[in-house]
Amino acid sequence: EAQVTQNPRYLITVTGKKLTVTCSQNMNHEYMSWYRQDPGLGLRQIYYSMNVEVTDKGDVPEGYKVSRKEKRNFPLILESPSPNQTSLYFCASSPRGGANTGELFFGEGSRLTVL
Amino acid sequence: GQQVMQIPQYQHVQEGEDFTTYCNSSTTLSNIQWYKQRPGGHPVFLIQLVKSGEVKKQKRLTFQFGEAKKNSSLHITATQTTDVGTYFCAGPREGSQGNLIFGKGTKLSVKP
């Protein structure tokens, strides 16, 4: 089954404790992206990757890191989480990026709480 | 900077009534996409519009892309309880390779 898989789905952590949210897609998509969703703010892009070893900042990259060493994986790293990073995070992939970004396939979401 | 705005933010309708959400961009878009997110779920792609003035239909849903490619609308005829959710539009950020900018969404509730 074609899917985007995120882990963990739920996480409660404390300020400053490094964490990684994994994202994996099995559709051989070139493009992958991370979004955070907050009430009243909609979906905001954190980072995206056009292909392996190619990543770029989205609208809200501060406090996050990503890597794209393999086509299928695009982990989101919070080196020193803070309470303002409490949010619902979505990973998404697409067959292509660029100006005509194709249909985005979203993961189930990861709800992160930083105390 | 570039903005994608959606109105209304919320819409409450009686089952069977029609519903429309509007998406307006501050810049011309090469294409626009629409997504639906059910409560507690993740966004799911509905459609992509590319051509100026394009109109596409999916059963009770009608999507339009404005002539100037700066606005779009989603119209649902005779809403059902299964239409409940938040509808987002999204378009490519000007000058960016892969940055998709989303509107804040319209949350639809349907009273049976």
PDB file of C-alpha atoms in Angstrom:
ATOM      1  CA  GLU A   1       0.000   0.000   0.000  1.00  0.00           C
ATOM      2  CA  ALA A   2       1.325   3.431  -0.974  1.00  0.00           C
ATOM      3  CA  GLN A   3       1.866   5.448   2.149  1.00  0.00           C
ATOM      4  CA  VAL A   4       3.822   7.981   4.135  1.00  0.00           C
ATOM      5  CA  THR A   5       4.692   6.715   7.594  1.00  0.00           C
ATOM      6  CA  GLN A   6       5.575   8.952  10.513  1.00  0.00           C
ATOM      7  CA  ASN A   7       6.851   7.978  13.936  1.00  0.00           C
ATOM      8  CA  PRO A   8       6.131   8.594  16.686  1.00  0.00           C
ATOM      9  CA  ARG A   9       2.468   9.498  16.304  1.00  0.00           C
ATOM     10  CA  TYR A  10       2.353  11.024  19.769  1.00  0.00           C
ATOM     11  CA  LEU A  11       5.161  12.274  21.964  1.00  0.00           C
ATOM     12  CA  ILE A  12       5.406  14.238  25.160  1.00  0.00           C
ATOM     13  CA  THR A  13       8.891  15.471  25.927  1.00  0.00           C
ATOM     14  CA  VAL A  14      10.703  18.098  27.959  1.00  0.00           C
ATOM     15  CA  THR A  15      12.490  21.248  26.926  1.00  0.00           C
ATOM     16  CA  GLY A  16      15.959  20.631  25.569  1.00  0.00           C
ATOM     17  CA  LYS A  17      15.726  16.884  25.040  1.00  0.00           C
ATOM     18  CA  LYS A  18      16.690  16.165  21.443  1.00  0.00           C
ATOM     19  CA  LEU A  19      14.189  14.234  19.435  1.00  0.00           C
ATOM     20  CA  THR A  20      13.720  12.944  15.910  1.00  0.00           C
ATOM     21  CA  VAL A  21      10.467  12.395  14.075  1.00  0.00           C
ATOM     22  CA  THR A  22      10.953   9.892  11.294  1.00  0.00           C
ATOM     23  CA  CYS A  23       9.201   9.977   7.941  1.00  0.00           C
ATOM     24  CA  SER A  24       9.330   7.292   5.306  1.00  0.00           C
ATOM     25  CA  GLN A  25       7.538   6.940   1.968  1.00  0.00           C
ATOM     26  CA  ASN A  26       7.319   3.863  -0.233  1.00  0.00           C
ATOM     27  CA  MET A  27       6.271   5.565  -3.469  1.00  0.00           C
ATOM     28  CA  ASN A  28       9.718   6.485  -4.776  1.00  0.00           C
ATOM     29  CA  HIS A  29       8.773  10.152  -4.599  1.00  0.00           C
ATOM     30  CA  GLU A  30      11.435  12.748  -5.228  1.00  0.00           C
ATOM     31  CA  TYR A  31       9.869  15.526  -3.183  1.00  0.00           C
ATOM     32  CA  MET A  32       9.321  15.452   0.569  1.00  0.00           C
ATOM     33  CA  SER A  33       8.309  18.139   3.003  1.00  0.00           C
ATOM     34  CA  TRP A  34       7.524  18.821   6.652  1.00  0.00           C
ATOM     35  CA  TYR A  35       4.647  20.976   7.866  1.00  0.00           C
ATOM     36  CA  ARG A  36       3.431  22.026  11.253  1.00  0.00           C
ATOM     37  CA  GLN A  37      -0.210  22.713  11.925  1.00  0.00           C
ATOM     38  CA  ASP A  38      -1.326  25.062  14.667  1.00  0.00           C
ATOM     39  CA  PRO A  39      -4.849  26.309  15.443  1.00  0.00           C
ATOM     40  CA  GLY A  40      -5.664  29.409  13.449  1.00  0.00           C
ATOM     41  CA  LEU A  41      -2.390  29.269  11.519  1.00  0.00           C
ATOM     42  CA  GLY A  42      -3.077  26.453   9.106  1.00  0.00           C
ATOM     43  CA  LEU A  43      -0.240  24.418   7.601  1.00  0.00           C
ATOM     44  CA  ARG A  44       3.162  26.021   7.572  1.00  0.00           C
ATOM     45  CA  GLN A  45       6.111  24.510   5.767  1.00  0.00           C
ATOM     46  CA  ILE A  46       9.227  23.836   7.840  1.00  0.00           C
ATOM     47  CA  TYR A  47      11.649  22.268   5.364  1.00  0.00           C
ATOM     48  CA  TYR A  48      11.412  20.552   2.047  1.00  0.00           C
ATOM     49  CA  SER A  49      13.597  18.372  -0.135  1.00  0.00           C
ATOM     50  CA  MET A  50      13.541  18.243  -3.903  1.00  0.00           C
ATOM     51  CA  ASN A  51      15.649  15.074  -3.981  1.00  0.00           C
ATOM     52  CA  VAL A  52      18.367  13.155  -2.147  1.00  0.00           C
ATOM     53  CA  GLU A  53      20.899  15.477  -0.514  1.00  0.00           C
ATOM     54  CA  VAL A  54      18.871  18.548  -1.559  1.00  0.00           C
ATOM     55  CA  THR A  55      17.025  20.331   1.229  1.00  0.00           C
ATOM     56  CA  ASP A  56      15.784  23.873   1.677  1.00  0.00           C
ATOM     57  CA  LYS A  57      14.070  26.022   4.263  1.00  0.00           C
ATOM     58  CA  GLY A  58      10.367  26.589   4.255  1.00  0.00           C
ATOM     59  CA  ASP A  59       8.552  29.344   6.103  1.00  0.00           C
ATOM     60  CA  VAL A  60       9.291  28.328   9.702  1.00  0.00           C
ATOM     61  CA  PRO A  61      12.646  26.471   9.812  1.00  0.00           C
ATOM     62  CA  GLU A  62      13.978  27.894  13.081  1.00  0.00           C
ATOM     63  CA  GLY A  63      14.717  25.210  15.655  1.00  0.00           C
ATOM     64  CA  TYR A  64      14.515  22.337  13.184  1.00  0.00           C
ATOM     65  CA  LYS A  65      16.942  20.325  11.103  1.00  0.00           C
ATOM     66  CA  VAL A  66      16.378  17.777   8.355  1.00  0.00           C
ATOM     67  CA  SER A  67      18.407  15.402   6.269  1.00  0.00           C
ATOM     68  CA  ARG A  68      17.752  13.458   3.088  1.00  0.00           C
ATOM     69  CA  LYS A  69      20.350  10.748   2.783  1.00  0.00           C
ATOM     70  CA  GLU A  70      18.003   8.304   1.116  1.00  0.00           C
ATOM     71  CA  LYS A  71      15.092   8.925  -1.191  1.00  0.00           C
ATOM     72  CA  ARG A  72      12.535   7.287   1.040  1.00  0.00           C
ATOM     73  CA  ASN A  73      13.430   8.920   4.388  1.00  0.00           C
ATOM     74  CA  PHE A  74      13.188  12.510   5.551  1.00  0.00           C
ATOM     75  CA  PRO A  75      13.610  12.793   9.330  1.00  0.00           C
ATOM     76  CA  LEU A  76      12.800  15.974  11.235  1.00  0.00           C
ATOM     77  CA  ILE A  77      15.206  16.743  14.060  1.00  0.00           C
ATOM     78  CA  LEU A  78      14.534  19.020  17.004  1.00  0.00           C
ATOM     79  CA  GLU A  79      17.951  19.538  18.584  1.00  0.00           C
ATOM     80  CA  SER A  80      16.678  21.412  21.638  1.00  0.00           C
ATOM     81  CA  PRO A  81      12.884  21.422  21.686  1.00  0.00           C
ATOM     82  CA  SER A  82      11.054  24.333  23.255  1.00  0.00           C
ATOM     83  CA  PRO A  83       7.382  24.693  24.253  1.00  0.00           C
ATOM     84  CA  ASN A  84       6.648  26.808  21.168  1.00  0.00           C
ATOM     85  CA  GLN A  85       7.388  23.723  19.084  1.00  0.00           C
ATOM     86  CA  THR A  86       4.368  21.979  20.562  1.00  0.00           C
ATOM     87  CA  SER A  87       2.346  21.261  17.456  1.00  0.00           C
ATOM     88  CA  LEU A  88       0.927  18.715  15.049  1.00  0.00           C
ATOM     89  CA  TYR A  89       3.529  17.775  12.465  1.00  0.00           C
ATOM     90  CA  PHE A  90       2.876  16.343   9.034  1.00  0.00           C
ATOM     91  CA  CYS A  91       5.304  14.831   6.601  1.00  0.00           C
ATOM     92  CA  ALA A  92       4.303  14.821   2.944  1.00  0.00           C
ATOM     93  CA  SER A  93       5.713  13.527  -0.315  1.00  0.00           C
ATOM     94  CA  SER A  94       5.052  14.125  -3.976  1.00  0.00           C
ATOM     95  CA  PRO A  95       6.241  12.586  -7.238  1.00  0.00           C
ATOM     96  CA  ARG A  96       7.751  15.952  -8.163  1.00  0.00           C
ATOM     97  CA  GLY A  97       8.480  19.339  -6.708  1.00  0.00           C
ATOM     98  CA  GLY A  98       9.037  22.688  -8.289  1.00  0.00           C
ATOM     99  CA  ALA A  99       6.465  25.158  -9.499  1.00  0.00           C
ATOM    100  CA  ASN A 100       4.111  22.384 -10.508  1.00  0.00           C
ATOM    101  CA  THR A 101       4.364  20.378  -7.344  1.00  0.00           C
ATOM    102  CA  GLY A 102       2.289  17.290  -7.778  1.00  0.00           C
ATOM    103  CA  GLU A 103      -0.283  15.926  -5.409  1.00  0.00           C
ATOM    104  CA  LEU A 104       0.989  15.826  -1.853  1.00  0.00           C
ATOM    105  CA  PHE A 105       0.568  12.580   0.073  1.00  0.00           C
ATOM    106  CA  PHE A 106       0.479  13.254   3.796  1.00  0.00           C
ATOM    107  CA  GLY A 107       1.433  11.050   6.690  1.00  0.00           C
ATOM    108  CA  GLU A 108      -0.944  10.491   9.604  1.00  0.00           C
ATOM    109  CA  GLY A 109       0.685  13.228  11.654  1.00  0.00           C
ATOM    110  CA  SER A 110       2.805  13.388  14.806  1.00  0.00           C
ATOM    111  CA  ARG A 111       1.443  15.272  17.771  1.00  0.00           C
ATOM    112  CA  LEU A 112       4.310  16.664  19.797  1.00  0.00           C
ATOM    113  CA  THR A 113       4.052  18.279  23.214  1.00  0.00           C
ATOM    114  CA  VAL A 114       7.085  19.977  24.732  1.00  0.00           C
ATOM    115  CA  LEU A 115       6.815  20.711  28.456  1.00  0.00           C
TER     116      LEU A 115
ATOM    117  CA  GLY B   1       5.118  38.816   1.074  1.00  0.00           C
ATOM    118  CA  GLN B   2       2.917  36.454  -0.859  1.00  0.00           C
ATOM    119  CA  GLN B   3      -0.275  35.444   0.886  1.00  0.00           C
ATOM    120  CA  VAL B   4      -2.972  32.891   0.247  1.00  0.00           C
ATOM    121  CA  MET B   5      -6.185  33.781   2.008  1.00  0.00           C
ATOM    122  CA  GLN B   6      -9.303  31.747   2.458  1.00  0.00           C
ATOM    123  CA  ILE B   7     -12.775  32.854   3.418  1.00  0.00           C
ATOM    124  CA  PRO B   8     -14.784  32.129   5.365  1.00  0.00           C
ATOM    125  CA  GLN B   9     -12.775  30.717   8.244  1.00  0.00           C
ATOM    126  CA  TYR B  10     -15.791  28.770   9.493  1.00  0.00           C
ATOM    127  CA  GLN B  11     -19.051  27.748   7.905  1.00  0.00           C
ATOM    128  CA  HIS B  12     -21.961  26.014   9.581  1.00  0.00           C
ATOM    129  CA  VAL B  13     -24.644  24.647   7.285  1.00  0.00           C
ATOM    130  CA  GLN B  14     -27.735  22.508   7.500  1.00  0.00           C
ATOM    131  CA  GLU B  15     -27.436  19.224   5.693  1.00  0.00           C
ATOM    132  CA  GLY B  16     -28.631  19.702   2.142  1.00  0.00           C
ATOM    133  CA  GLU B  17     -27.518  23.319   1.894  1.00  0.00           C
ATOM    134  CA  ASP B  18     -24.780  24.408  -0.466  1.00  0.00           C
ATOM    135  CA  PHE B  19     -21.339  25.535   0.654  1.00  0.00           C
ATOM    136  CA  THR B  20     -18.634  27.626  -0.979  1.00  0.00           C
ATOM    137  CA  THR B  21     -15.117  28.474   0.133  1.00  0.00           C
ATOM    138  CA  TYR B  22     -12.968  31.059  -1.601  1.00  0.00           C
ATOM    139  CA  CYS B  23      -9.216  31.216  -1.984  1.00  0.00           C
ATOM    140  CA  ASN B  24      -7.399  34.412  -2.944  1.00  0.00           C
ATOM    141  CA  SER B  25      -3.726  34.789  -3.674  1.00  0.00           C
ATOM    142  CA  SER B  26      -1.811  38.053  -3.616  1.00  0.00           C
ATOM    143  CA  THR B  27       0.154  36.847  -6.650  1.00  0.00           C
ATOM    144  CA  THR B  28      -0.558  34.885  -9.803  1.00  0.00           C
ATOM    145  CA  LEU B  29      -0.353  31.142  -9.273  1.00  0.00           C
ATOM    146  CA  SER B  30       0.889  28.596 -11.802  1.00  0.00           C
ATOM    147  CA  ASN B  31      -1.528  26.120 -10.267  1.00  0.00           C
ATOM    148  CA  ILE B  32      -3.696  25.645  -7.228  1.00  0.00           C
ATOM    149  CA  GLN B  33      -4.450  22.567  -5.212  1.00  0.00           C
ATOM    150  CA  TRP B  34      -7.285  21.746  -2.835  1.00  0.00           C
ATOM    151  CA  TYR B  35      -7.123  19.448   0.158  1.00  0.00           C
ATOM    152  CA  LYS B  36      -9.636  18.164   2.681  1.00  0.00           C
ATOM    153  CA  GLN B  37      -8.787  17.318   6.265  1.00  0.00           C
ATOM    154  CA  ARG B  38     -11.324  15.387   8.296  1.00  0.00           C
ATOM    155  CA  PRO B  39     -11.400  16.002  12.064  1.00  0.00           C
ATOM    156  CA  GLY B  40      -8.448  14.181  13.611  1.00  0.00           C
ATOM    157  CA  GLY B  41      -7.112  13.229  10.197  1.00  0.00           C
ATOM    158  CA  HIS B  42      -4.499  14.326   7.736  1.00  0.00           C
ATOM    159  CA  PRO B  43      -4.933  16.473   4.615  1.00  0.00           C
ATOM    160  CA  VAL B  44      -6.025  14.529   1.574  1.00  0.00           C
ATOM    161  CA  PHE B  45      -5.564  15.822  -1.953  1.00  0.00           C
ATOM    162  CA  LEU B  46      -8.748  16.651  -3.813  1.00  0.00           C
ATOM    163  CA  ILE B  47      -7.706  18.303  -7.056  1.00  0.00           C
ATOM    164  CA  GLN B  48      -5.194  20.460  -8.885  1.00  0.00           C
ATOM    165  CA  LEU B  49      -6.187  23.253 -11.274  1.00  0.00           C
ATOM    166  CA  VAL B  50      -3.700  24.585 -13.796  1.00  0.00           C
ATOM    167  CA  LYS B  51      -5.460  26.506 -16.544  1.00  0.00           C
ATOM    168  CA  SER B  52      -6.932  29.974 -16.369  1.00  0.00           C
ATOM    169  CA  GLY B  53     -10.709  29.761 -15.981  1.00  0.00           C
ATOM    170  CA  GLU B  54     -10.598  26.020 -15.429  1.00  0.00           C
ATOM    171  CA  VAL B  55     -13.640  24.331 -13.909  1.00  0.00           C
ATOM    172  CA  LYS B  56     -13.560  20.757 -12.662  1.00  0.00           C
ATOM    173  CA  LYS B  57     -16.238  18.679 -11.028  1.00  0.00           C
ATOM    174  CA  GLN B  58     -16.077  15.746  -8.690  1.00  0.00           C
ATOM    175  CA  LYS B  59     -19.602  14.542  -7.995  1.00  0.00           C
ATOM    176  CA  ARG B  60     -21.096  17.281  -5.769  1.00  0.00           C
ATOM    177  CA  LEU B  61     -17.845  19.302  -5.654  1.00  0.00           C
ATOM    178  CA  THR B  62     -17.087  22.001  -8.222  1.00  0.00           C
ATOM    179  CA  PHE B  63     -13.683  23.666  -8.377  1.00  0.00           C
ATOM    180  CA  GLN B  64     -12.893  26.841 -10.259  1.00  0.00           C
ATOM    181  CA  PHE B  65      -9.661  28.642 -11.064  1.00  0.00           C
ATOM    182  CA  GLY B  66     -10.029  32.326 -11.810  1.00  0.00           C
ATOM    183  CA  GLU B  67      -9.211  33.889 -15.138  1.00  0.00           C
ATOM    184  CA  ALA B  68      -6.341  35.840 -13.606  1.00  0.00           C
ATOM    185  CA  LYS B  69      -5.107  32.714 -11.777  1.00  0.00           C
ATOM    186  CA  LYS B  70      -5.198  34.574  -8.479  1.00  0.00           C
ATOM    187  CA  ASN B  71      -8.341  33.105  -7.010  1.00  0.00           C
ATOM    188  CA  SER B  72     -10.172  29.848  -6.778  1.00  0.00           C
ATOM    189  CA  SER B  73     -13.317  28.435  -5.255  1.00  0.00           C
ATOM    190  CA  LEU B  74     -14.715  25.151  -4.080  1.00  0.00           C
ATOM    191  CA  HIS B  75     -18.470  24.700  -4.134  1.00  0.00           C
ATOM    192  CA  ILE B  76     -20.288  21.761  -2.586  1.00  0.00           C
ATOM    193  CA  THR B  77     -23.856  21.159  -3.637  1.00  0.00           C
ATOM    194  CA  ALA B  78     -26.302  19.679  -1.147  1.00  0.00           C
ATOM    195  CA  THR B  79     -23.857  19.093   1.693  1.00  0.00           C
ATOM    196  CA  GLN B  80     -23.816  15.817   3.573  1.00  0.00           C
ATOM    197  CA  THR B  81     -22.419  14.993   6.999  1.00  0.00           C
ATOM    198  CA  THR B  82     -19.512  13.259   5.263  1.00  0.00           C
ATOM    199  CA  ASP B  83     -18.417  16.669   3.937  1.00  0.00           C
ATOM    200  CA  VAL B  84     -17.437  17.804   7.443  1.00  0.00           C
ATOM    201  CA  GLY B  85     -13.818  18.890   7.702  1.00  0.00           C
ATOM    202  CA  THR B  86     -11.416  21.662   6.857  1.00  0.00           C
ATOM    203  CA  TYR B  87     -10.774  22.559   3.237  1.00  0.00           C
ATOM    204  CA  PHE B  88      -7.413  24.030   2.296  1.00  0.00           C
ATOM    205  CA  CYS B  89      -6.168  25.599  -0.889  1.00  0.00           C
ATOM    206  CA  ALA B  90      -2.461  25.690  -1.673  1.00  0.00           C
ATOM    207  CA  GLY B  91      -0.260  27.199  -4.339  1.00  0.00           C
ATOM    208  CA  PRO B  92       3.440  27.426  -5.161  1.00  0.00           C
ATOM    209  CA  ARG B  93       5.339  30.228  -3.464  1.00  0.00           C
ATOM    210  CA  GLU B  94       6.598  32.726  -5.988  1.00  0.00           C
ATOM    211  CA  GLY B  95      10.296  32.340  -6.699  1.00  0.00           C
ATOM    212  CA  SER B  96      10.591  29.093  -4.782  1.00  0.00           C
ATOM    213  CA  GLN B  97      11.378  25.683  -6.173  1.00  0.00           C
ATOM    214  CA  GLY B  98       9.339  23.611  -3.822  1.00  0.00           C
ATOM    215  CA  ASN B  99       7.644  25.784  -1.279  1.00  0.00           C
ATOM    216  CA  LEU B 100       3.900  25.255  -1.249  1.00  0.00           C
ATOM    217  CA  ILE B 101       1.928  27.884   0.638  1.00  0.00           C
ATOM    218  CA  PHE B 102      -1.370  26.879   2.196  1.00  0.00           C
ATOM    219  CA  GLY B 103      -4.374  28.994   3.030  1.00  0.00           C
ATOM    220  CA  LYS B 104      -5.555  28.770   6.637  1.00  0.00           C
ATOM    221  CA  GLY B 105      -8.519  26.695   5.612  1.00  0.00           C
ATOM    222  CA  THR B 106     -12.283  26.809   5.895  1.00  0.00           C
ATOM    223  CA  LYS B 107     -13.780  24.597   8.567  1.00  0.00           C
ATOM    224  CA  LEU B 108     -17.125  23.182   7.518  1.00  0.00           C
ATOM    225  CA  SER B 109     -19.617  21.743   9.952  1.00  0.00           C
ATOM    226  CA  VAL B 110     -22.857  20.160   8.786  1.00  0.00           C
ATOM    227  CA  LYS B 111     -25.896  19.842  10.987  1.00  0.00           C
ATOM    228  CA  PRO B 112     -27.980  16.767  10.183  1.00  0.00           C
TER     229      PRO B 112
END
